[in-house]
Short mmCIF file of C-alpha atoms and ligand atoms in Angstrom, two decimals:
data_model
loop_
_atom_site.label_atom_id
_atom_site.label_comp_id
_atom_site.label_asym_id
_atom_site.label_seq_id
_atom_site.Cartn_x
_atom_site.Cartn_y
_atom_site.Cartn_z
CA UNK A 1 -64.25 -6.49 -50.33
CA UNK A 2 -61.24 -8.42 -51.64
CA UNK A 3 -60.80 -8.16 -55.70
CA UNK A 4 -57.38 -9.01 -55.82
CA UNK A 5 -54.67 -6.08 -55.47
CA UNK A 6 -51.60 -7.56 -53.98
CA UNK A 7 -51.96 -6.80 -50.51
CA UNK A 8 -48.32 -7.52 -49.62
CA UNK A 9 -45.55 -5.57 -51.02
CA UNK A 10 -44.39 -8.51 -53.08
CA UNK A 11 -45.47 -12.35 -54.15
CA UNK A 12 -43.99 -14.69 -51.95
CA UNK A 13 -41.91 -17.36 -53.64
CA UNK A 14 -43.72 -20.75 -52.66
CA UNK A 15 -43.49 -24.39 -53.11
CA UNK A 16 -45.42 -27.11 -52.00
CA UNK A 17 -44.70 -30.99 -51.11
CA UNK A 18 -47.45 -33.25 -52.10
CA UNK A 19 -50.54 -32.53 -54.19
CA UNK A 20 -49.64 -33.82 -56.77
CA UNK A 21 -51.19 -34.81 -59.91
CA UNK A 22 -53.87 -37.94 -58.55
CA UNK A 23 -53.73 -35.85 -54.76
CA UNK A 24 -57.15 -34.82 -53.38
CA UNK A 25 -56.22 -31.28 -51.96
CA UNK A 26 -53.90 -30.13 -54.17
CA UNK A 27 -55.72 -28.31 -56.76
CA UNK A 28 -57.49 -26.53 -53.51
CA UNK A 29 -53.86 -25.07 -52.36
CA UNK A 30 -53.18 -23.73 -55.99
CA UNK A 31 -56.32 -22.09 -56.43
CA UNK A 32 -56.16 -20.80 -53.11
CA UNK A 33 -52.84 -19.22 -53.43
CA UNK A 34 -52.38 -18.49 -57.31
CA UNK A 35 -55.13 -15.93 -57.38
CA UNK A 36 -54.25 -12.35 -55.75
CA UNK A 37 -50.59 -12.61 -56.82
CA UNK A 38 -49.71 -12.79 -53.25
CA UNK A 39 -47.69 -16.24 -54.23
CA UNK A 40 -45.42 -17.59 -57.20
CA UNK A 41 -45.54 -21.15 -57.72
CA UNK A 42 -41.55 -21.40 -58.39
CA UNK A 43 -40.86 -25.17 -56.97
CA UNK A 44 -42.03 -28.47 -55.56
CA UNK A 45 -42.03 -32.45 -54.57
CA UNK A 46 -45.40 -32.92 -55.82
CA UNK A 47 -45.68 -36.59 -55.74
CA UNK A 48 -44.04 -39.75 -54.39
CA UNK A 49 -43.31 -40.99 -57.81
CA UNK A 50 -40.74 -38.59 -58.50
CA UNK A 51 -40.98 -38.75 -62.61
CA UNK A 52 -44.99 -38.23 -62.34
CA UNK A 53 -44.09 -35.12 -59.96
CA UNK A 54 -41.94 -33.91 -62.74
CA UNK A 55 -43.81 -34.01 -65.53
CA UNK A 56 -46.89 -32.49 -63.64
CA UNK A 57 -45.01 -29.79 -62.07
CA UNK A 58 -43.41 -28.83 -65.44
CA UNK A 59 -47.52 -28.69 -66.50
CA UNK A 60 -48.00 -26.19 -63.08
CA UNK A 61 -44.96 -24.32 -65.39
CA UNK A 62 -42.75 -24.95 -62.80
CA UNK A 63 -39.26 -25.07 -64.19
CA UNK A 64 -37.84 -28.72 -64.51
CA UNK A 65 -34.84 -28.67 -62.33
CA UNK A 66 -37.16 -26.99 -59.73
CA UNK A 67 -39.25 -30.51 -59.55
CA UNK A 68 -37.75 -32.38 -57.03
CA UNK A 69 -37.59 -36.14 -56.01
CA UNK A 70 -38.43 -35.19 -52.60
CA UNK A 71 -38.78 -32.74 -50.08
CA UNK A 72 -35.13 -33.13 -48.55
CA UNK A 73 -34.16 -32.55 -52.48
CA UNK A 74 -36.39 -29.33 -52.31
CA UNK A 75 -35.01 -27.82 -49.56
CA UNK A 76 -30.96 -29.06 -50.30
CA UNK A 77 -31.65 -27.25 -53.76
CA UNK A 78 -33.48 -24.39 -52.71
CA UNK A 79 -31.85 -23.38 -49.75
CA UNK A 80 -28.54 -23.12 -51.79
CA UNK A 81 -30.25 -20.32 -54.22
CA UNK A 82 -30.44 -16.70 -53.43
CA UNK A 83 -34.05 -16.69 -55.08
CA UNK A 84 -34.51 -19.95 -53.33
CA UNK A 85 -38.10 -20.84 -51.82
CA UNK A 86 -39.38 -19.03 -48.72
CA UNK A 87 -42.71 -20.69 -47.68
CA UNK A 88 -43.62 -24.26 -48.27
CA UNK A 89 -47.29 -25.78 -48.47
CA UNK A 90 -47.21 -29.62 -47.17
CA UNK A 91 -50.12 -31.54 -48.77
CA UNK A 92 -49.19 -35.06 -48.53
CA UNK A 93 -50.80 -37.97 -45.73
CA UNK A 94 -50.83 -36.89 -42.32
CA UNK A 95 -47.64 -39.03 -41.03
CA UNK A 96 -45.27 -36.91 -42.87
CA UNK A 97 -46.65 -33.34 -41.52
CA UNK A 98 -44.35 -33.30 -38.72
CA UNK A 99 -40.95 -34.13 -40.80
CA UNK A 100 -41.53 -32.09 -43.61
CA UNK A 101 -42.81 -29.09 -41.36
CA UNK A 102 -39.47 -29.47 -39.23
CA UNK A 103 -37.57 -30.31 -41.71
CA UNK A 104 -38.47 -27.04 -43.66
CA UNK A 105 -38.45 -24.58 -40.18
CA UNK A 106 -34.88 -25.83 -39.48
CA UNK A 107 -34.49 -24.91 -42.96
CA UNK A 108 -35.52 -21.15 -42.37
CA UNK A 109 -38.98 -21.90 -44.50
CA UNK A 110 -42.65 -20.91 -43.55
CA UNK A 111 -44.59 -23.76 -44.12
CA UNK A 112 -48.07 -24.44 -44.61
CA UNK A 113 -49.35 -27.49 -43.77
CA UNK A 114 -52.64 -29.83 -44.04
CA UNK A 115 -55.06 -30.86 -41.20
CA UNK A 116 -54.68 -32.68 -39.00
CA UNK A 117 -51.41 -30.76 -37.70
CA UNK A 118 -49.77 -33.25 -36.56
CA UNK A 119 -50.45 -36.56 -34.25
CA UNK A 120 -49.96 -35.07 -30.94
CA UNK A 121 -50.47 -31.92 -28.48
CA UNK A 122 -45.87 -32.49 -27.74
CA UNK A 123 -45.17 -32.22 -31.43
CA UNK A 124 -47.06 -29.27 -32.10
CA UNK A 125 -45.40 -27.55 -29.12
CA UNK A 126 -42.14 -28.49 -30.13
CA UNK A 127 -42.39 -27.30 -33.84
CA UNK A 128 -45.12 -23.86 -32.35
CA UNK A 129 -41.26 -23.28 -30.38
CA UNK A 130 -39.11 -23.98 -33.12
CA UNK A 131 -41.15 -21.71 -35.56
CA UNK A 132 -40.92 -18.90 -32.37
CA UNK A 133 -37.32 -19.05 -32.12
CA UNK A 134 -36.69 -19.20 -36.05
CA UNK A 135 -39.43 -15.73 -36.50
CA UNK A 136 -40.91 -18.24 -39.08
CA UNK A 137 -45.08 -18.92 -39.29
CA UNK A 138 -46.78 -21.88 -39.53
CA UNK A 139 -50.46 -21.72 -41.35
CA UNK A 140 -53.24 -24.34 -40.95
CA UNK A 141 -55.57 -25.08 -44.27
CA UNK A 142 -58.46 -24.98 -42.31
CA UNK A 143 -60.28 -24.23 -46.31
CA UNK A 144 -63.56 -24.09 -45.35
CA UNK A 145 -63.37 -20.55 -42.69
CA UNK A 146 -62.30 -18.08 -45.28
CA UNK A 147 -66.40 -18.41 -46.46
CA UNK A 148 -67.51 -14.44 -45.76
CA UNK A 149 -70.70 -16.02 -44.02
CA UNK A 150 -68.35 -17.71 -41.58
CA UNK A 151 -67.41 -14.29 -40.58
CA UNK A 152 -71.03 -13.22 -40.79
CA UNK A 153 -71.65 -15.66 -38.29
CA UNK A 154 -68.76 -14.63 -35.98
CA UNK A 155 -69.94 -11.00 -36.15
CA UNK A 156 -73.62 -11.93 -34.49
CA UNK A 157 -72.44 -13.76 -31.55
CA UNK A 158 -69.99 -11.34 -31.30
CA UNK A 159 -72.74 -8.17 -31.42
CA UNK A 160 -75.03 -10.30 -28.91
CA UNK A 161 -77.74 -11.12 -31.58
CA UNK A 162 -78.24 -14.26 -30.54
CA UNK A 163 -77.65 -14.12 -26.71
CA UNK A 164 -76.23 -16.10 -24.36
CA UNK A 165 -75.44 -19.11 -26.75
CA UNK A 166 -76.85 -22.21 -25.62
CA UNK A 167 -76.13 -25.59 -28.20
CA UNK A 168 -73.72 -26.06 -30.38
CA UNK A 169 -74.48 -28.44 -33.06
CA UNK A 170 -72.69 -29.54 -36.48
CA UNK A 171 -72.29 -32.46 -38.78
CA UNK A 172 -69.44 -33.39 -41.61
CA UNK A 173 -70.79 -35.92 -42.95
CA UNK A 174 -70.53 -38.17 -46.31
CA UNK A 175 -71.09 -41.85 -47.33
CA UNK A 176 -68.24 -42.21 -49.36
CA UNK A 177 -66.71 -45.33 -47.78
CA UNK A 178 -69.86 -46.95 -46.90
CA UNK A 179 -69.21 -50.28 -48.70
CA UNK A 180 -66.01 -52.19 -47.60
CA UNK A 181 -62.19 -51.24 -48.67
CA UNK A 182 -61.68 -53.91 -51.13
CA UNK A 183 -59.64 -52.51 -53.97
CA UNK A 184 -59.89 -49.06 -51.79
CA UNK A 185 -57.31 -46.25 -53.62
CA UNK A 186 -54.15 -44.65 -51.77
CA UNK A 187 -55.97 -42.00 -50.30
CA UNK A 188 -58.11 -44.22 -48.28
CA UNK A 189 -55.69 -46.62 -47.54
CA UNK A 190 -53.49 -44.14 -45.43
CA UNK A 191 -56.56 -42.93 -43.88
CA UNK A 192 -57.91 -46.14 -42.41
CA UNK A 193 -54.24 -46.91 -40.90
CA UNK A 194 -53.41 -45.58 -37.74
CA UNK A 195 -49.40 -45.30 -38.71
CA UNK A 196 -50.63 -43.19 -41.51
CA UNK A 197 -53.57 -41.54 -40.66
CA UNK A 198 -52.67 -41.26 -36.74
CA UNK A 199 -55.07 -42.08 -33.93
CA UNK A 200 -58.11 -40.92 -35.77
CA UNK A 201 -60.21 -41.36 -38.72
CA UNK A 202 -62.96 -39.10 -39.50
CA UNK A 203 -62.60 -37.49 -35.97
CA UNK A 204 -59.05 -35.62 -37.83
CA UNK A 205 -60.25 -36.15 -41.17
CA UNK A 206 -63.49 -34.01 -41.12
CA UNK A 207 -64.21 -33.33 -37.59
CA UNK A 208 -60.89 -30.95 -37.06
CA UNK A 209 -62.78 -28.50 -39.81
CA UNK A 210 -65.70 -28.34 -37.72
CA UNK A 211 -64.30 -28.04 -34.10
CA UNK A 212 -61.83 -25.15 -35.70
CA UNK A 213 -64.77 -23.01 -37.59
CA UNK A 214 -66.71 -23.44 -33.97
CA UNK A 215 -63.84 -21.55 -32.69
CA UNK A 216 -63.93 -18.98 -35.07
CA UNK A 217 -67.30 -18.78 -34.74
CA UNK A 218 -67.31 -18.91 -30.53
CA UNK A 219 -64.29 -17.62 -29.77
CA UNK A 220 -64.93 -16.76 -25.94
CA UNK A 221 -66.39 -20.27 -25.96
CA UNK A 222 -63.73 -23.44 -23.88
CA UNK A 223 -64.85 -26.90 -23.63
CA UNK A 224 -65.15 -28.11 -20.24
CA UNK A 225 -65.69 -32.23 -20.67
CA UNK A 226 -66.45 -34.50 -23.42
CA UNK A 227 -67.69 -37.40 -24.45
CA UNK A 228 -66.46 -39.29 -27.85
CA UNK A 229 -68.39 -42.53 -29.39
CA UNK A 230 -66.46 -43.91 -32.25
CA UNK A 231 -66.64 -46.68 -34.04
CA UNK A 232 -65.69 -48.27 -37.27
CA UNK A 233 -68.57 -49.85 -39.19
CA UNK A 234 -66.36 -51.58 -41.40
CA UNK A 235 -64.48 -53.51 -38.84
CA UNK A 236 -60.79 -53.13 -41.40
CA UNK A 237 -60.44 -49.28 -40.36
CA UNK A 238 -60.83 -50.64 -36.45
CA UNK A 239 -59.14 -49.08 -34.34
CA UNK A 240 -59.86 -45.81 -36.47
CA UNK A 241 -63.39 -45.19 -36.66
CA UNK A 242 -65.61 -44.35 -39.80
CA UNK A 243 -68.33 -42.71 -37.36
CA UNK A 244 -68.33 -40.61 -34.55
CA UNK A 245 -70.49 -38.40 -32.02
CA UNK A 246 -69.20 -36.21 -29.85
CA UNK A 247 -70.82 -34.77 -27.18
CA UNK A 248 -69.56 -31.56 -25.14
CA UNK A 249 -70.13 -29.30 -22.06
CA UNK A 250 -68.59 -25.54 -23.05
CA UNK A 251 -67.83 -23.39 -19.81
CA UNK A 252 -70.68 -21.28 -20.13
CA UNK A 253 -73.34 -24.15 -20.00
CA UNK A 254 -73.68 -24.53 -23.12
CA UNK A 255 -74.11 -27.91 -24.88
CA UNK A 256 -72.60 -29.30 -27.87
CA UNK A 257 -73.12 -32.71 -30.21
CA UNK A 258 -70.91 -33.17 -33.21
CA UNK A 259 -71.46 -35.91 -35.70
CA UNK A 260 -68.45 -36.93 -38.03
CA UNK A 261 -69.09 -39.97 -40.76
CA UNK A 262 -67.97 -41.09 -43.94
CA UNK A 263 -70.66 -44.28 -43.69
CA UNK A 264 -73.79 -41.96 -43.86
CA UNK A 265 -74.83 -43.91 -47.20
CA UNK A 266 -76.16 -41.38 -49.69
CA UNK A 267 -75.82 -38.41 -48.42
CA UNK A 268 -74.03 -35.70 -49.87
CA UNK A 269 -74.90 -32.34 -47.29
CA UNK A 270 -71.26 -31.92 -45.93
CA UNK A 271 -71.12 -29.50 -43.27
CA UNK A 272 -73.92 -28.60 -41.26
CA UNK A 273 -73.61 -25.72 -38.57
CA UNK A 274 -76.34 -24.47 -35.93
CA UNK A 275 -75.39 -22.64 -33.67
CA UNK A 276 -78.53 -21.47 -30.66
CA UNK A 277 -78.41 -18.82 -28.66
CA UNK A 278 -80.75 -17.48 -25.99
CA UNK A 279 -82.45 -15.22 -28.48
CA UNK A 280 -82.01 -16.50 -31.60
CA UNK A 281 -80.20 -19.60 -33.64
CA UNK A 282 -78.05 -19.31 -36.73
CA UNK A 283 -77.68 -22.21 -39.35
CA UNK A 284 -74.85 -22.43 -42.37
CA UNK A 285 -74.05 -25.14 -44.77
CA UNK A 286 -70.97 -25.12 -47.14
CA UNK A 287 -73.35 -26.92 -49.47
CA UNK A 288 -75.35 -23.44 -49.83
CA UNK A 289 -72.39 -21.02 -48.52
CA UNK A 290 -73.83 -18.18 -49.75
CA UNK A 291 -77.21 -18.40 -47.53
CA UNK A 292 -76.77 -17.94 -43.85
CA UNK A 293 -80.32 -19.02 -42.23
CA UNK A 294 -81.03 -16.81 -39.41
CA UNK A 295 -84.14 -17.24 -36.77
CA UNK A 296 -85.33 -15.04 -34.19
CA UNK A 297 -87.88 -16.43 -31.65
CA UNK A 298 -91.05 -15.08 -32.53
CA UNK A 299 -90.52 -13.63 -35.91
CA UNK A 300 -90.63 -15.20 -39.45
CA UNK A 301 -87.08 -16.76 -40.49
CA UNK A 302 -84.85 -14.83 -42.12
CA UNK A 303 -82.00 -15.89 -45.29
CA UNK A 304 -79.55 -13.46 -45.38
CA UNK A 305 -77.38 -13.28 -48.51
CA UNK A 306 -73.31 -12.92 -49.18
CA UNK A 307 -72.79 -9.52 -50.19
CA UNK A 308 -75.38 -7.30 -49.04
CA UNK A 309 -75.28 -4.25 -47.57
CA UNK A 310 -76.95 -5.63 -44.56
CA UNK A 311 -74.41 -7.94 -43.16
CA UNK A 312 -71.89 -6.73 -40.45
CA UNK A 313 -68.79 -5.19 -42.00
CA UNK A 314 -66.38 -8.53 -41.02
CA UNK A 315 -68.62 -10.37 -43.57
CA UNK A 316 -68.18 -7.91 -46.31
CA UNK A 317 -64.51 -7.21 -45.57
CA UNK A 318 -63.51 -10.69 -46.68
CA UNK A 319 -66.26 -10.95 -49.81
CA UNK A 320 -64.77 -11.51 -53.18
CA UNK A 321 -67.72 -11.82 -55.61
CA UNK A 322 -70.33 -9.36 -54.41
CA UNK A 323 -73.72 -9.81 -54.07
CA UNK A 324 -76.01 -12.35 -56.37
CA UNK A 325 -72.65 -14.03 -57.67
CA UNK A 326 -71.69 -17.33 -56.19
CA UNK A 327 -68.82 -17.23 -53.57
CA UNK A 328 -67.47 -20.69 -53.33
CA UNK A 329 -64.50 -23.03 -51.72
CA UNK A 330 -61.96 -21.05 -54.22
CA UNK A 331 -62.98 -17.93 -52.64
CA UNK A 332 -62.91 -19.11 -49.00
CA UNK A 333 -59.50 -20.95 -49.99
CA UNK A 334 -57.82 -17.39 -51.87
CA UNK A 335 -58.61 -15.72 -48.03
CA UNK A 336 -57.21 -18.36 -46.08
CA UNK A 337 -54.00 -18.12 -48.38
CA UNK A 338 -54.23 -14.57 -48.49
CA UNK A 339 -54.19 -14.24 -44.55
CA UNK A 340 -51.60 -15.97 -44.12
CA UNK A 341 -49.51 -14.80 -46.91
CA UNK A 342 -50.03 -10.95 -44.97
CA UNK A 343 -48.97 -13.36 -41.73
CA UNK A 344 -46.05 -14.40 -43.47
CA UNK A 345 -45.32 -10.69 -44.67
CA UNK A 346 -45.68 -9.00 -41.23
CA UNK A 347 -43.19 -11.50 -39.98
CA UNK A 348 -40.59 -10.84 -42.26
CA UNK A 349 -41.25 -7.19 -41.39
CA UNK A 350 -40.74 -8.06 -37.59
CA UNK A 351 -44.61 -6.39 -37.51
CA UNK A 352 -45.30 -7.40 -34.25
CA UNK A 353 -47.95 -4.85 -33.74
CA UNK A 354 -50.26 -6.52 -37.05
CA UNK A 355 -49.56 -9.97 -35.84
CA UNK A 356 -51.12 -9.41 -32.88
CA UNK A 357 -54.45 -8.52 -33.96
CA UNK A 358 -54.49 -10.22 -37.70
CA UNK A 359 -56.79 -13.43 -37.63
CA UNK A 360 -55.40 -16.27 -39.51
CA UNK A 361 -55.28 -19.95 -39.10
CA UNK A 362 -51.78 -20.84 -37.03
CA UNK A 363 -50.14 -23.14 -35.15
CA UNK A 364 -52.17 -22.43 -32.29
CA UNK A 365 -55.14 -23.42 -34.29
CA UNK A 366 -53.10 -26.75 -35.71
CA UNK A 367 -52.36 -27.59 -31.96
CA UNK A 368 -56.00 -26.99 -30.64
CA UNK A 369 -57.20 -29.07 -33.49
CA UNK A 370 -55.06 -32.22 -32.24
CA UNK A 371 -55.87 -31.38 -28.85
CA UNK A 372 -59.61 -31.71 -29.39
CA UNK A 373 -58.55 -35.20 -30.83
CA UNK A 374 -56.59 -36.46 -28.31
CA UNK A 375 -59.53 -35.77 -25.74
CA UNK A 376 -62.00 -37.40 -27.89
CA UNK A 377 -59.51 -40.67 -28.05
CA UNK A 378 -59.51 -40.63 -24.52
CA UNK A 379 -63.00 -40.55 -23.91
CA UNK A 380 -63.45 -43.31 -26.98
CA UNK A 381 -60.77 -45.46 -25.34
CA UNK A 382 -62.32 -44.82 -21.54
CA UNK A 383 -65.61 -46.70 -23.08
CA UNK A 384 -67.00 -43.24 -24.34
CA UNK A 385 -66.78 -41.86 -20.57
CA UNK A 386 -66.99 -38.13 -20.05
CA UNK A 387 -63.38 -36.96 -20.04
CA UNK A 388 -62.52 -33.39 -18.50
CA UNK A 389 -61.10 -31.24 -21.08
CA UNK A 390 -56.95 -31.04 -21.48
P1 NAI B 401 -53.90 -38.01 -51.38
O1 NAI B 401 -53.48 -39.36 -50.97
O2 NAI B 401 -55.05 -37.84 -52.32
O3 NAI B 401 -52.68 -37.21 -52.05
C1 NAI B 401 -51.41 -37.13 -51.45
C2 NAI B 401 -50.45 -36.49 -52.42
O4 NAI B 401 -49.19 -36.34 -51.78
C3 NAI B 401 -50.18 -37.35 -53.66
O5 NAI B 401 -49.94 -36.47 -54.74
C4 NAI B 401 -48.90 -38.12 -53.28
O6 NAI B 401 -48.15 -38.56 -54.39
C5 NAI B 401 -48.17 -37.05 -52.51
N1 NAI B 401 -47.22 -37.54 -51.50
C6 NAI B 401 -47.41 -38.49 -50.57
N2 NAI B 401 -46.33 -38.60 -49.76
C7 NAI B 401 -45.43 -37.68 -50.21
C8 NAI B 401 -44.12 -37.31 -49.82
N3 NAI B 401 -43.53 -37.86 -48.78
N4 NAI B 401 -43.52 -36.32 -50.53
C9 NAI B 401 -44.12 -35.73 -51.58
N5 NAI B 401 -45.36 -36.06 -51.99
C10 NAI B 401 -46.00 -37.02 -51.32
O7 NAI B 401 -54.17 -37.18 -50.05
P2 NAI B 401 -55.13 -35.92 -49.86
O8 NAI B 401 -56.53 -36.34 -49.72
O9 NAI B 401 -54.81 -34.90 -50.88
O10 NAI B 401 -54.68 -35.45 -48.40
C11 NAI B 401 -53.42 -34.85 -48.16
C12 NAI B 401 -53.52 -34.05 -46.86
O11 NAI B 401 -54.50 -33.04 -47.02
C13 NAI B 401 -53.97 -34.87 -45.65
O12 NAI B 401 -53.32 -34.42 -44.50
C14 NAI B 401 -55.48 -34.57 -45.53
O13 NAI B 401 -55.95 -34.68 -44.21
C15 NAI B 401 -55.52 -33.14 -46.02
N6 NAI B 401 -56.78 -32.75 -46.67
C16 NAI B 401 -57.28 -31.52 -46.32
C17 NAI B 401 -58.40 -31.02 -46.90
C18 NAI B 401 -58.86 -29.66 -46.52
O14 NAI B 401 -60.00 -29.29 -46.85
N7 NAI B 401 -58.05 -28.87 -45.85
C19 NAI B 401 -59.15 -31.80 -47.90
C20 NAI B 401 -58.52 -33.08 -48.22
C21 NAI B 401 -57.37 -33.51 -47.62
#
């Protein structure tokens, strides 16, 4: 169980670019890494209106003339103190991951960036060997794996309790930009533009968080081919799409659809996971992420609780309420922050040894994430042909 003793020797001084005060995923950064102590919030380039970034950062209690214009600012200013920044969180649209998260390596910086990594498979090698040769990590916000049922999950397959696993099949859905983009804000402007958003829409938007947590989940599992049908139901966002299904063949046999929309009018059930195995099947929502629905042929269902003494000890380990007290996104945020703060820690320790076996989202997962996308926009752009995986 995690109750928040510092688990590193000492808080790490952090920063962050973006999330700022009108940002989505800001907030979700903060409360992820403010709450074990493992981080001090010491500077930033919160906004793109510099002033705004300011005054809100002085709210965060950051000290003024640690609220900078801009991230070259931040790292000029920070790099030239001896208690000057070490790891940097980059929350801001996804055409400026790749220049901020260089920018900050070069720098000597950890960073910490937003989904989706980057726009292609080269620029995440290039920065996954730049962060190699500087000893400096890169962590992935993947928010939504640090949920102890997650791990739960992971556990079972692991065990066998499902057998051979035999269909894959999840859904991040939403119906937030069903109507058209007339008077649409910011955040869905640089979404539904290709030089902002890069090649995809939902696919990188929502999809990345569900191909990554089916890794976590199936780890021994490696698409073989796919097939990706996108389009964009309000024709503005074309060529990003606004809907997708993807359909895959793992190299096991097993099957796997994936549905990603933000024009499923109405609904508001988010993330849907079901994962089938030979013996038994395993469902988890993150709108109920305390309930893990388990079902073994021939007996009655089974609801299986955060908490209790029943689940398998990786559940547990990473459980911050206890049982009959919610566990929510804060709580699956604090242990994605919190693994890779200890990341962060072993590598300033040159712990080889702990890296090797500590689980945390990384470049590799960043990279795998974009790679998933790039095979889906080839299949899309093939006329939603079967595409062998690359
Ligand atoms: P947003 O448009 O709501 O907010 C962006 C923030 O970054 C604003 O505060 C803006 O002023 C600031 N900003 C923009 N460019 C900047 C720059 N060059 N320097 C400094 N600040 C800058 O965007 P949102 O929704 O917060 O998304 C940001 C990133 O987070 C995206 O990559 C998105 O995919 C990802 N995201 C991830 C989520 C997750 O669950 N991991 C959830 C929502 C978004």
């Amino acid at each position: 169980m995690i109750n928040g003793e510092r688990l590193i020797e000492r808080p790490l001084r952090w920063g962050m670019v973006g999330g700022g005060r009108t940002g989505q995923v800001g907030y979700k950064h903060r409360t992820g890494a403010l709450r074990d102590g493992t981080y001090k919030l010491i500077c930033g380039a919160f906004d793109l209106d510099a002033a705004r970034g300011r005054d809100f950062g002085v709210k965060l209690g950051v000290e003024a003339n640690r609220c900078y214009a801009d991230y070259k600012e931040l790292i000029a200013g920070e790099t030239a103190r001896e208690d000057g920044v070490e790891v940097v969180s980059i929350a801001t649209p996804n055409f400026t991951h790749y220049e901020i998260t260089k920018a900050c390596l070069e720098a000597g910086l950890h960073v910490i960036c937003e989904k989706p990594l980057f726009f292609t498979v080269e620029e995440c090698d290039e920065v996954a060997k730049l962060a190699e040769e500087k000893g400096l990590i890169v962590g992935v916000t993947y928010g939504f794996t640090g949920h102890p049922l997650v791990h739960q999950m992971a556990a079972m397959v692991k065990k066998g309790m499902l057998g051979d696993i035999r269909i894959v099949d999840m859904q991040y859905t939403h119906g937030f930009n069903a109507g058209d983009d007339v008077g649409a804000g910011e955040a869905l402007k640089w979404r539904t533009n290709p030089k902002t958003a890069g090649p995809t829409f939902v696919l990188g938007d929502i999809g990345t968080h569900l191909y990554y947590l089916s890794e976590v989940v199936l780890p021994h599992l490696k698409i073989e081919r796919l097939l990706c049908d996108r389009k964009a139901f309000i024709p503005t966002r074309a060529p990003l799409e606004d809907h997708a299904t993807v359909l895959m063949h793992y190299d096991n046999g097993a099957r796997g659809r994936l549905w990603v929309s933000s024009v499923n009018a109405g609904n508001m059930g988010s993330q849907r996971y079901r994962f089938v195995g030979s013996k038994a099947s395993i469902e988890w929502s993150d709108a109920h992420p305390d309930q893990l629905i388990y079902e073994v042929q021939g007996e009655p269902n089974r609801i299986l609780h955060h908490g209790m003494p029943y689940l398998e000890e990786e559940s547990l380990a990473v459980d911050r309420m206890g049982a009959l007290h919610t566990e929510g996104l804060g709580d699956s945020w604090s242990n994605i922050y919190l693994w890779i703060a200890q990341a962060i820690d072993a590598k300033n320790r040159d712990d080889e040894a702990f890296l090797k076996t500590h689980h945390y989202p990384g470049i590799k997962a960043g990279t795998e994430g974009v790679r998933w996308l790039e095979n889906c926009v080839r299949s899309a752009d093939a006329g939603s042909a079967w595409v062998d995986f690359k």
